[in-house]
Amino acid sequence: MDGDATVESELGPFSLILPLPYRIAFILVLGVWAWGVNLHYLYLLKIDVPSLIKYSSRTSSPLPHYQRTYALATIVSAPLLISLLFFWTLTRGHPSAVRAWDIIPQSYLFLLILFFILPYKRLSPHGRSRFLTTLKRISVGGLAETQDGKFGDILLADVLTSYAKVMGDLFVSLCMFLTAGKSSTGKPDRGCGGQYIVPVIISVPSLIRLRQCLIEYMRVRNSPQKSAGQGWGGQHLANALKYSSAFPVIILSALQRGYDPNRIGLSQTGLYQLWLISLFLNSFYSFYWDVAKDWDLTFFSSLFSPHNKNPPSHQIHSPSSPPLFLASAHHTRHPNQHPWGLRRHTHFHTPQIYYTAIAIDLLLRCTWSLKLSPHLDHWNDLEG
């Protein structure tokens, strides 16, 4: 009973219901549903996402891509629900039972990975094959040419940066499952496997995007015919700097987690202050890039130029711009008449949608970095 009380003190109510492996699985499955919703909404706006990413389906199915994505999401969701119900039936919220039955959520994670790897002919074979081919290319920092689907490569690499924390937790879950005396459904041990393994894994997506930015810069520099507005490629170097700014946050987080004054030669307070500075630079530089470059909004120019209330849009878009914010002529205004901080061409009817997106983006940019802090480990149960 004492052991069970100890386990109960380590696991909060949320972890007893959704331990780490299930939180990882939930976020992965939610990503499939979110992609379907994205495709669905853009389909209603008559934006052909498959054409943007140079994806041509080989199936003769009359169903639009978003419906096939929903079908795929349903297929991976059903086993997750069954697994959860089975797990809850066996454990009934008892901490010792939750730790003992970690094989159940780990089995689902294993099957989910196999589902995307094995070539099942009846379950979106071409789509999954394209996903794996793109993943293989970008995993070494590759980048296709524009006509071969460069936008799709950038999009997937950006998705990986959003899932960097999930990738780290996936390793932690597997490491704890394979380590004697530990359970993947117990309290997450983010030092499992060594102090620097998880930070390295979290850094990989940013490294991928960094190399892609450098590839784009070299292509611009080596191009014999530069298109109008392309410039000398400086925007790609600035974008590379954005992804580079994530590394100090990750490294300093790792040093704080395994703080050793004899090895670091810096006080814990000084290390924390450096981390805060790095956190601020990374979060707000990324936020600025999202709003001013990827979304091409005039928010910052309007904010710092009060006399220029409605500056015209530059109409220059980053190749990594999220599809939901692609420029459109659906709502075109006079060059000097557009809502404060936005642009001439918009997709959404009300400015409040853009202002809400800006606020959410700022929140998410800060949250991603804060979750790396060892001072906030007690909040890790809520990352789902």
Tab-separated table of C-alpha atoms in Angstrom:
chain	number	residue	atom	x	y	z
A	1	MET	CA	0.000	0.000	0.000
A	2	ASP	CA	2.882	2.357	0.741
A	3	GLY	CA	4.258	1.778	-2.720
A	4	ASP	CA	0.882	2.544	-4.223
A	5	ALA	CA	0.706	5.782	-2.213
A	6	THR	CA	4.127	6.761	-3.531
A	7	VAL	CA	3.031	6.109	-7.098
A	8	GLU	CA	-0.171	8.069	-6.523
A	9	SER	CA	1.833	11.074	-5.341
A	10	GLU	CA	3.839	10.958	-8.582
A	11	LEU	CA	0.843	10.621	-10.886
A	12	GLY	CA	-1.827	13.287	-10.916
A	13	PRO	CA	-5.454	12.612	-11.858
A	14	PHE	CA	-4.813	13.600	-15.471
A	15	SER	CA	-1.894	11.157	-15.819
A	16	LEU	CA	-4.023	8.363	-14.389
A	17	ILE	CA	-6.548	8.916	-17.177
A	18	LEU	CA	-4.176	9.862	-20.006
A	19	PRO	CA	-0.603	8.739	-19.259
A	20	LEU	CA	2.249	9.983	-21.453
A	21	PRO	CA	1.962	7.351	-24.268
A	22	TYR	CA	-1.729	8.129	-24.735
A	23	ARG	CA	-1.077	11.872	-24.760
A	24	ILE	CA	1.461	11.333	-27.526
A	25	ALA	CA	-0.966	9.145	-29.472
A	26	PHE	CA	-3.784	11.657	-29.009
A	27	ILE	CA	-1.688	14.535	-30.396
A	28	LEU	CA	-0.548	12.436	-33.381
A	29	VAL	CA	-4.099	11.397	-34.237
A	30	LEU	CA	-5.355	14.933	-33.659
A	31	GLY	CA	-2.803	16.081	-36.243
A	32	VAL	CA	-4.435	13.854	-38.879
A	33	TRP	CA	-7.863	15.276	-38.060
A	34	ALA	CA	-6.475	18.829	-38.144
A	35	TRP	CA	-4.982	18.225	-41.592
A	36	GLY	CA	-8.385	17.019	-42.792
A	37	VAL	CA	-10.102	20.114	-41.371
A	38	ASN	CA	-7.477	22.305	-43.023
A	39	LEU	CA	-8.018	20.615	-46.390
A	40	HIS	CA	-11.788	20.847	-45.960
A	41	TYR	CA	-11.806	24.564	-45.198
A	42	LEU	CA	-9.409	25.402	-48.015
A	43	TYR	CA	-11.503	23.251	-50.367
A	44	LEU	CA	-14.518	25.401	-49.493
A	45	LEU	CA	-12.409	28.475	-50.312
A	46	LYS	CA	-11.566	26.817	-53.646
A	47	ILE	CA	-7.860	26.574	-52.817
A	48	ASP	CA	-6.361	23.446	-54.345
A	49	VAL	CA	-3.873	22.312	-51.701
A	50	PRO	CA	-2.841	19.111	-53.586
A	51	SER	CA	-1.771	21.307	-56.504
A	52	LEU	CA	0.188	23.598	-54.168
A	53	ILE	CA	2.195	20.664	-52.810
A	54	LYS	CA	2.371	18.966	-56.246
A	55	TYR	CA	0.407	15.932	-55.084
A	56	SER	CA	-1.474	13.981	-57.731
A	57	SER	CA	-3.507	11.061	-56.402
A	58	ARG	CA	-3.291	7.839	-58.380
A	59	THR	CA	-6.628	6.611	-57.104
A	60	SER	CA	-9.820	6.871	-59.123
A	61	SER	CA	-11.870	7.699	-56.031
A	62	PRO	CA	-14.316	10.566	-56.630
A	63	LEU	CA	-14.006	11.652	-52.995
A	64	PRO	CA	-12.168	14.931	-52.372
A	65	HIS	CA	-8.900	14.725	-50.482
A	66	TYR	CA	-10.319	16.045	-47.225
A	67	GLN	CA	-12.895	13.234	-47.074
A	68	ARG	CA	-10.191	10.630	-47.615
A	69	THR	CA	-8.174	12.290	-44.860
A	70	TYR	CA	-11.186	12.101	-42.548
A	71	ALA	CA	-11.498	8.401	-43.381
A	72	LEU	CA	-7.829	7.881	-42.535
A	73	ALA	CA	-8.258	9.793	-39.261
A	74	THR	CA	-11.260	7.624	-38.361
A	75	ILE	CA	-9.254	4.463	-39.017
A	76	VAL	CA	-6.473	5.497	-36.624
A	77	SER	CA	-8.926	6.935	-34.062
A	78	ALA	CA	-11.047	3.803	-33.621
A	79	PRO	CA	-8.188	1.611	-32.267
A	80	LEU	CA	-7.127	4.469	-29.982
A	81	LEU	CA	-10.610	4.647	-28.462
A	82	ILE	CA	-10.746	0.847	-28.050
A	83	SER	CA	-7.289	0.823	-26.477
A	84	LEU	CA	-8.252	3.598	-24.060
A	85	LEU	CA	-11.469	1.856	-22.984
A	86	PHE	CA	-9.594	-1.404	-22.445
A	87	PHE	CA	-6.885	0.405	-20.452
A	88	TRP	CA	-9.428	2.200	-18.268
A	89	THR	CA	-11.303	-1.053	-17.634
A	90	LEU	CA	-8.137	-2.808	-16.451
A	91	THR	CA	-6.637	0.018	-14.393
A	92	ARG	CA	-9.774	1.685	-12.964
A	93	GLY	CA	-7.658	4.681	-11.994
A	94	HIS	CA	-5.377	2.749	-9.604
A	95	PRO	CA	-1.806	4.158	-9.836
A	96	SER	CA	-0.069	0.777	-9.533
A	97	ALA	CA	-2.288	-0.713	-12.235
A	98	VAL	CA	-1.647	2.278	-14.507
A	99	ARG	CA	2.091	1.661	-14.226
A	100	ALA	CA	1.747	-2.094	-14.650
A	101	TRP	CA	-0.280	-1.972	-17.894
A	102	ASP	CA	1.996	0.320	-19.933
A	103	ILE	CA	2.138	-2.392	-22.623
A	104	ILE	CA	-1.356	-1.359	-23.794
A	105	PRO	CA	-0.667	2.261	-24.835
A	106	GLN	CA	2.809	1.332	-26.098
A	107	SER	CA	1.269	-1.334	-28.340
A	108	TYR	CA	-1.031	1.245	-29.881
A	109	LEU	CA	1.877	3.622	-30.550
A	110	PHE	CA	3.773	0.766	-32.207
A	111	LEU	CA	0.799	-0.155	-34.393
A	112	LEU	CA	0.237	3.512	-35.315
A	113	ILE	CA	3.823	3.817	-36.574
A	114	LEU	CA	3.509	0.547	-38.505
A	115	PHE	CA	0.301	1.810	-40.070
A	116	PHE	CA	2.115	4.719	-41.703
A	117	ILE	CA	5.151	2.649	-42.720
A	118	LEU	CA	3.704	-0.595	-44.107
A	119	PRO	CA	2.278	-0.411	-47.671
A	120	TYR	CA	-1.376	-1.336	-47.131
A	121	LYS	CA	-2.902	-1.083	-50.598
A	122	ARG	CA	-6.433	-0.257	-49.435
A	123	LEU	CA	-5.575	2.516	-46.998
A	124	SER	CA	-4.371	5.590	-48.904
A	125	PRO	CA	-1.218	3.863	-50.247
A	126	HIS	CA	-0.157	6.726	-52.512
A	127	GLY	CA	-0.701	9.378	-49.863
A	128	ARG	CA	1.282	7.486	-47.243
A	129	SER	CA	4.006	6.701	-49.793
A	130	ARG	CA	4.279	10.395	-50.664
A	131	PHE	CA	4.425	11.245	-46.952
A	132	LEU	CA	7.272	8.778	-46.323
A	133	THR	CA	9.178	9.894	-49.438
A	134	THR	CA	8.931	13.533	-48.393
A	135	LEU	CA	9.861	12.671	-44.806
A	136	LYS	CA	12.924	10.767	-45.998
A	137	ARG	CA	14.043	13.691	-48.183
A	138	ILE	CA	13.618	16.386	-45.549
A	139	SER	CA	15.057	14.233	-42.731
A	140	VAL	CA	18.514	15.004	-44.102
A	141	GLY	CA	17.621	18.642	-44.740
A	142	GLY	CA	16.711	18.114	-48.386
A	143	LEU	CA	14.431	20.394	-50.344
A	144	ALA	CA	12.692	19.644	-53.632
A	145	GLU	CA	12.621	22.106	-56.498
A	146	THR	CA	9.528	24.280	-56.839
A	147	GLN	CA	8.066	22.201	-59.647
A	148	ASP	CA	8.654	18.998	-57.663
A	149	GLY	CA	6.825	20.035	-54.497
A	150	LYS	CA	9.073	22.401	-52.543
A	151	PHE	CA	6.093	23.873	-50.702
A	152	GLY	CA	5.124	20.393	-49.459
A	153	ASP	CA	8.649	19.834	-48.125
A	154	ILE	CA	8.595	23.130	-46.237
A	155	LEU	CA	5.101	22.452	-44.918
A	156	LEU	CA	6.048	19.030	-43.526
A	157	ALA	CA	9.268	20.378	-42.003
A	158	ASP	CA	7.294	23.147	-40.288
A	159	VAL	CA	4.878	20.530	-38.946
A	160	LEU	CA	7.845	18.641	-37.493
A	161	THR	CA	9.009	21.788	-35.680
A	162	SER	CA	5.549	21.988	-34.101
A	163	TYR	CA	5.841	18.322	-33.098
A	164	ALA	CA	9.408	18.589	-31.779
A	165	LYS	CA	8.297	18.269	-28.133
A	166	VAL	CA	6.103	15.295	-29.069
A	167	MET	CA	9.082	13.605	-30.756
A	168	GLY	CA	11.120	14.071	-27.585
A	169	ASP	CA	8.334	12.623	-25.453
A	170	LEU	CA	7.969	9.687	-27.849
A	171	PHE	CA	11.610	8.815	-27.190
A	172	VAL	CA	11.094	9.256	-23.421
A	173	SER	CA	8.082	6.949	-23.513
A	174	LEU	CA	9.970	4.256	-25.429
A	175	CYS	CA	13.072	4.620	-23.239
A	176	MET	CA	11.064	4.234	-20.028
A	177	PHE	CA	9.203	1.249	-21.453
A	178	LEU	CA	12.474	-0.541	-22.242
A	179	THR	CA	14.252	0.428	-19.012
A	180	ALA	CA	14.061	-2.056	-16.149
A	181	GLY	CA	12.246	-0.707	-13.102
A	182	LYS	CA	10.503	2.052	-15.071
A	183	SER	CA	7.105	2.317	-16.693
A	184	SER	CA	6.152	4.506	-19.649
A	185	THR	CA	2.854	5.269	-17.912
A	186	GLY	CA	4.625	6.473	-14.771
A	187	LYS	CA	5.980	9.934	-14.100
A	188	PRO	CA	7.858	11.058	-17.258
A	189	ASP	CA	11.633	10.859	-16.829
A	190	ARG	CA	12.908	13.328	-19.426
A	191	GLY	CA	16.477	12.456	-18.505
A	192	CYS	CA	15.973	8.871	-19.618
A	193	GLY	CA	18.768	7.801	-21.950
A	194	GLY	CA	21.040	10.669	-20.956
A	195	GLN	CA	20.894	14.372	-20.294
A	196	TYR	CA	21.284	15.478	-23.907
A	197	ILE	CA	19.400	12.836	-25.938
A	198	VAL	CA	15.987	14.515	-25.725
A	199	PRO	CA	17.361	18.043	-26.456
A	200	VAL	CA	19.111	16.663	-29.557
A	201	ILE	CA	15.866	15.067	-30.770
A	202	ILE	CA	13.946	18.297	-30.178
A	203	SER	CA	16.604	20.203	-32.143
A	204	VAL	CA	16.354	18.020	-35.269
A	205	PRO	CA	13.274	19.717	-36.850
A	206	SER	CA	14.864	23.158	-36.445
A	207	LEU	CA	18.066	21.820	-38.001
A	208	ILE	CA	16.025	20.532	-40.949
A	209	ARG	CA	14.390	23.899	-41.542
A	210	LEU	CA	17.703	25.692	-41.042
A	211	ARG	CA	19.329	23.659	-43.807
A	212	GLN	CA	16.310	24.164	-46.079
A	213	CYS	CA	16.633	27.937	-45.647
A	214	LEU	CA	20.331	27.754	-46.499
A	215	ILE	CA	19.552	25.644	-49.585
A	216	GLU	CA	17.042	28.275	-50.740
A	217	TYR	CA	19.622	31.010	-50.152
A	218	MET	CA	22.235	29.174	-52.245
A	219	ARG	CA	19.715	28.584	-55.023
A	220	VAL	CA	18.977	32.300	-55.182
A	221	ARG	CA	22.678	33.170	-55.142
A	222	ASN	CA	23.503	30.656	-57.871
A	223	SER	CA	20.473	31.385	-60.038
A	224	PRO	CA	21.533	32.932	-63.393
A	225	GLN	CA	18.114	34.556	-63.781
A	226	LYS	CA	16.717	36.155	-60.647
A	227	SER	CA	13.001	36.863	-60.682
A	228	ALA	CA	11.626	40.280	-59.784
A	229	GLY	CA	11.476	40.848	-56.052
A	230	GLN	CA	13.675	37.833	-55.311
A	231	GLY	CA	16.621	39.981	-54.208
A	232	TRP	CA	19.916	38.467	-53.108
A	233	GLY	CA	18.348	35.864	-50.807
A	234	GLY	CA	18.676	37.763	-47.561
A	235	GLN	CA	15.169	36.797	-46.429
A	236	HIS	CA	16.234	33.138	-46.435
A	237	LEU	CA	19.204	33.935	-44.187
A	238	ALA	CA	16.884	35.860	-41.872
A	239	ASN	CA	14.545	32.872	-41.824
A	240	ALA	CA	17.498	30.589	-41.052
A	241	LEU	CA	18.364	32.855	-38.132
A	242	LYS	CA	14.852	32.364	-36.783
A	243	TYR	CA	15.316	28.599	-36.599
A	244	SER	CA	18.839	28.995	-35.204
A	245	SER	CA	17.435	31.020	-32.315
A	246	ALA	CA	15.755	27.860	-30.985
A	247	PHE	CA	19.064	26.138	-30.220
A	248	PRO	CA	20.172	28.369	-27.287
A	249	VAL	CA	16.782	27.826	-25.620
A	250	ILE	CA	17.067	24.042	-25.986
A	251	ILE	CA	20.718	23.901	-24.877
A	252	LEU	CA	20.234	26.164	-21.857
A	253	SER	CA	17.142	24.173	-20.844
A	254	ALA	CA	19.235	20.988	-20.865
A	255	LEU	CA	22.012	22.624	-18.833
A	256	GLN	CA	19.520	23.790	-16.213
A	257	ARG	CA	17.964	20.336	-15.960
A	258	GLY	CA	21.324	18.734	-15.154
A	259	TYR	CA	22.940	21.735	-13.475
A	260	ASP	CA	26.521	21.144	-12.327
A	261	PRO	CA	28.375	24.322	-11.219
A	262	ASN	CA	31.743	22.569	-11.506
A	263	ARG	CA	31.227	21.813	-15.192
A	264	ILE	CA	29.283	24.867	-16.319
A	265	GLY	CA	31.175	27.602	-14.489
A	266	LEU	CA	28.071	29.748	-14.221
A	267	SER	CA	25.655	30.280	-11.358
A	268	GLN	CA	22.194	28.791	-11.605
A	269	THR	CA	20.709	32.293	-11.531
A	270	GLY	CA	22.983	33.449	-14.373
A	271	LEU	CA	22.077	30.371	-16.407
A	272	TYR	CA	18.399	31.035	-15.864
A	273	GLN	CA	18.779	34.669	-16.925
A	274	LEU	CA	20.516	33.606	-20.147
A	275	TRP	CA	17.683	31.178	-20.764
A	276	LEU	CA	15.104	33.943	-20.312
A	277	ILE	CA	16.941	36.190	-22.796
A	278	SER	CA	17.151	33.350	-25.334
A	279	LEU	CA	13.496	32.541	-24.757
A	280	PHE	CA	12.459	36.138	-25.404
A	281	LEU	CA	14.520	36.420	-28.607
A	282	ASN	CA	13.294	33.113	-30.021
A	283	SER	CA	9.628	33.605	-29.173
A	284	PHE	CA	9.266	37.176	-30.374
A	285	TYR	CA	11.462	36.835	-33.450
A	286	SER	CA	9.391	33.810	-34.501
A	287	PHE	CA	6.199	35.720	-33.733
A	288	TYR	CA	7.367	38.677	-35.818
A	289	TRP	CA	8.259	36.407	-38.735
A	290	ASP	CA	4.896	34.646	-38.653
A	291	VAL	CA	2.916	37.869	-38.728
A	292	ALA	CA	5.045	40.138	-40.923
A	293	LYS	CA	6.593	37.628	-43.356
A	294	ASP	CA	4.604	34.400	-43.492
A	295	TRP	CA	1.191	36.076	-43.234
A	296	ASP	CA	2.261	39.372	-44.862
A	297	LEU	CA	0.284	41.470	-42.375
A	298	THR	CA	1.145	45.092	-41.661
A	299	PHE	CA	0.665	44.676	-37.911
A	300	PHE	CA	4.192	45.714	-36.903
A	301	SER	CA	4.577	48.483	-39.470
A	302	SER	CA	1.241	49.910	-38.304
A	303	LEU	CA	2.222	49.481	-34.665
A	304	PHE	CA	5.517	51.357	-34.975
A	305	SER	CA	4.352	53.890	-37.589
A	306	PRO	CA	1.253	55.517	-36.074
A	307	HIS	CA	1.148	58.157	-38.809
A	308	ASN	CA	0.842	55.473	-41.475
A	309	LYS	CA	-2.423	53.915	-40.345
A	310	ASN	CA	-3.169	51.894	-43.457
A	311	PRO	CA	0.067	51.106	-45.304
A	312	PRO	CA	-0.327	49.109	-48.499
A	313	SER	CA	0.570	45.434	-48.418
A	314	HIS	CA	3.965	44.462	-49.782
A	315	GLN	CA	2.514	41.359	-51.424
A	316	ILE	CA	5.693	39.386	-50.803
A	317	HIS	CA	5.034	35.982	-49.294
A	318	SER	CA	7.378	33.534	-47.670
A	319	PRO	CA	7.374	30.104	-49.341
A	320	SER	CA	6.520	28.641	-45.950
A	321	SER	CA	3.341	30.683	-45.525
A	322	PRO	CA	0.564	28.626	-43.882
A	323	PRO	CA	-2.214	27.818	-46.386
A	324	LEU	CA	-4.876	29.437	-44.203
A	325	PHE	CA	-3.266	32.822	-44.734
A	326	LEU	CA	-2.505	32.728	-48.468
A	327	ALA	CA	-3.184	36.008	-50.203
A	328	SER	CA	-6.405	36.190	-52.155
A	329	ALA	CA	-8.457	38.648	-54.140
A	330	HIS	CA	-11.684	37.599	-52.413
A	331	HIS	CA	-11.811	40.846	-50.442
A	332	THR	CA	-9.865	43.564	-52.257
A	333	ARG	CA	-9.783	47.136	-51.035
A	334	HIS	CA	-8.327	50.429	-52.102
A	335	PRO	CA	-4.519	50.475	-51.561
A	336	ASN	CA	-4.921	52.755	-48.532
A	337	GLN	CA	-8.091	51.188	-47.149
A	338	HIS	CA	-7.660	48.047	-45.117
A	339	PRO	CA	-8.196	47.210	-41.432
A	340	TRP	CA	-5.454	48.318	-39.079
A	341	GLY	CA	-2.507	45.931	-39.076
A	342	LEU	CA	-3.845	43.677	-41.831
A	343	ARG	CA	-3.505	43.873	-45.644
A	344	ARG	CA	-5.436	44.696	-48.802
A	345	HIS	CA	-6.205	41.119	-49.841
A	346	THR	CA	-7.834	38.876	-47.241
A	347	HIS	CA	-9.646	35.545	-47.181
A	348	PHE	CA	-11.678	35.981	-44.026
A	349	HIS	CA	-14.648	38.306	-43.803
A	350	THR	CA	-13.946	39.854	-40.402
A	351	PRO	CA	-10.672	41.368	-39.150
A	352	GLN	CA	-11.297	39.815	-35.733
A	353	ILE	CA	-10.270	36.416	-37.116
A	354	TYR	CA	-6.830	37.791	-37.990
A	355	TYR	CA	-6.436	39.573	-34.664
A	356	THR	CA	-7.400	36.370	-32.842
A	357	ALA	CA	-4.890	34.387	-34.895
A	358	ILE	CA	-2.156	36.899	-34.028
A	359	ALA	CA	-2.921	36.589	-30.295
A	360	ILE	CA	-3.010	32.770	-30.440
A	361	ASP	CA	0.247	32.655	-32.393
A	362	LEU	CA	1.986	34.786	-29.748
A	363	LEU	CA	0.662	32.511	-27.006
A	364	LEU	CA	1.767	29.337	-28.776
A	365	ARG	CA	5.214	30.728	-29.586
A	366	CYS	CA	5.835	31.475	-25.920
A	367	THR	CA	4.251	28.237	-24.693
A	368	TRP	CA	6.496	26.052	-26.890
A	369	SER	CA	9.644	27.512	-25.361
A	370	LEU	CA	8.306	27.631	-21.800
A	371	LYS	CA	7.513	23.911	-21.892
A	372	LEU	CA	11.236	23.227	-22.290
A	373	SER	CA	11.952	24.824	-18.921
A	374	PRO	CA	12.942	22.425	-16.119
A	375	HIS	CA	11.272	24.851	-13.695
A	376	LEU	CA	7.901	23.947	-15.216
A	377	ASP	CA	8.221	20.159	-15.239
A	378	HIS	CA	5.211	19.876	-12.956
A	379	TRP	CA	3.071	21.214	-15.853
A	380	ASN	CA	4.145	18.463	-18.252
A	381	ASP	CA	1.044	16.452	-17.431
A	382	LEU	CA	-0.957	19.087	-19.340
A	383	GLU	CA	0.862	19.066	-22.690
A	384	GLY	CA	-2.027	17.219	-24.301
